[in-house]
Amino acid sequence: MKVAVQREDFDLGAEVRAISKDSKVGAVASFVGLVRDVRMTLEHYPGMTENAIRGIVDQAASRWQVMDCTVIHRYGELQPNDQIVLVAVASAHRGDAFAACEFIMDYLKTQAPFWKKEHRAGGAAWVEAKAADDQAAGRWKS
Amino acid sequence: MKVAVQREDFDLGAEVRAISKDSKVGAVASFVGLVRDVRMTLEHYPGMTENAIRGIVDQAASRWQVMDCTVIHRYGELQPNDQIVLVAVASAHRGDAFAACEFIMDYLKTQAPFWKKEHRAGGAAWVEAKAADDQAAGRWKS
Amino acid sequence: MCASCRTLSYFGEMRVKVTVLFFAALREQLGRPREELDLPSNINTIGGLRDHLRARGGAWASAFAPNRAVRAAVNQDMAQPAAAIKAGDEVAFFPPVTGG
Amino acid sequence: MCASCRTLSYFGEMRVKVTVLFFAALREQLGRPREELDLPSNINTIGGLRDHLRARGGAWASAFAPNRAVRAAVNQDMAQPAAAIKAGDEVAFFPPVTGG
């Protein structure tokens, strides 16, 4: 299980290859989140961030058959179309890979201490949290 | 929307980059299926295969916000750890990207005309279809 | 329907020409990937064609036995047993699919 | 609890030293990323500390107004208002997170 919080960009193909080498892996589900139209700065809480992500990954691994998993989240200045976050889950089975990957993303959105500030022509503004994200994370409790 | 049925391997990173260029894309969910322990031959129904996959992709695009999508399925001789199938879905939102990607994989498993023959030490045998795959595809009907 | 696909047999009976394809285990069991058939016109559904092929006996009887899961396509679309077949159609029989 | 974190004030009252961190909009609004606090020992929950900070008035009153969604962590774990704080803790306040 690899968790990284970094300024640098990442390489989806290389990260997925790295968790696909075990010949018992039959399925890798992955997710990349990208900056849409607006330049932004991502602030985080150094120290807590990696711990929070590890906690989320551990929860996923206790619920589904997870053979390996990589989560990378960037911080700092990001431009439109830049990659922000990567979650990749390797499993024997596709259902487990998909569920664990989506669960991790949903929990990242509500539990990992990152904050986005968007820089628009009219000025900079912090992004407001969405109720939809709380709902997305909440549905895994059932 | 790109659909390819081919003998050649594919490059997840390159395929995902290709559908991520529009700055309205905020989320790309992808899936790679891999050969597990056993060497296999994948037979398919040339002509029907691409049509069936296009039909599945069109269904997904009518149900979720899909900005772009790539499906690649290999056939022929495959070795343990080889990549078999790629599904990648780009959307503005992660929920749509995940749902469309998993839907396409579930329907591929039951609707796309591919058949796996495993070559074990004891001889070659066709893989039996799993009831679990029909159930996985069926749950999208609700 | 193509005009040349519909022919009269020696007895003046209407016949329907179709191409039938077999895949995977079915192809191996039947020893052929395809066959051109000239069907009596009362065989006009997937289910009817399946019964017709089963009646050949031998490998055909076991390949199309009622308890064997066999899927079909007409003109490259998945088709149910009640689906119609007509002259010029490409019909395929195969086991449940196992790709992905 | 570290022995040096618990001190007696001039009046002999027990004081509790904690580090408080602020992030994102809260950090900007309060004009500081962190503060070392020497709390009266009756302030021993996240909710109590939040009330204590709000009572400073000005930017503090609006940043910690009851209708403002403020999240907290104790020693880098998400924490509810009832969560205990003790000497030596690292407490953080921040807006609902928006990463991913």
PDB file of C-alpha atoms in Angstrom, chain A residues 23 62 75 81 95:
ATOM      1  CA  SER A  23      -0.070 -12.858 -11.010  1.00  0.00           C
ATOM      2  CA  SER A  62     -10.862  -4.458   5.768  1.00  0.00           C
ATOM      3  CA  TYR A  75      -0.865  19.960  -3.126  1.00  0.00           C
ATOM      4  CA  ASN A  81      -6.094  19.942 -16.684  1.00  0.00           C
ATOM      5  CA  GLY A  95     -16.214  -5.921  -7.910  1.00  0.00           C
TER       6      GLY A  95
END
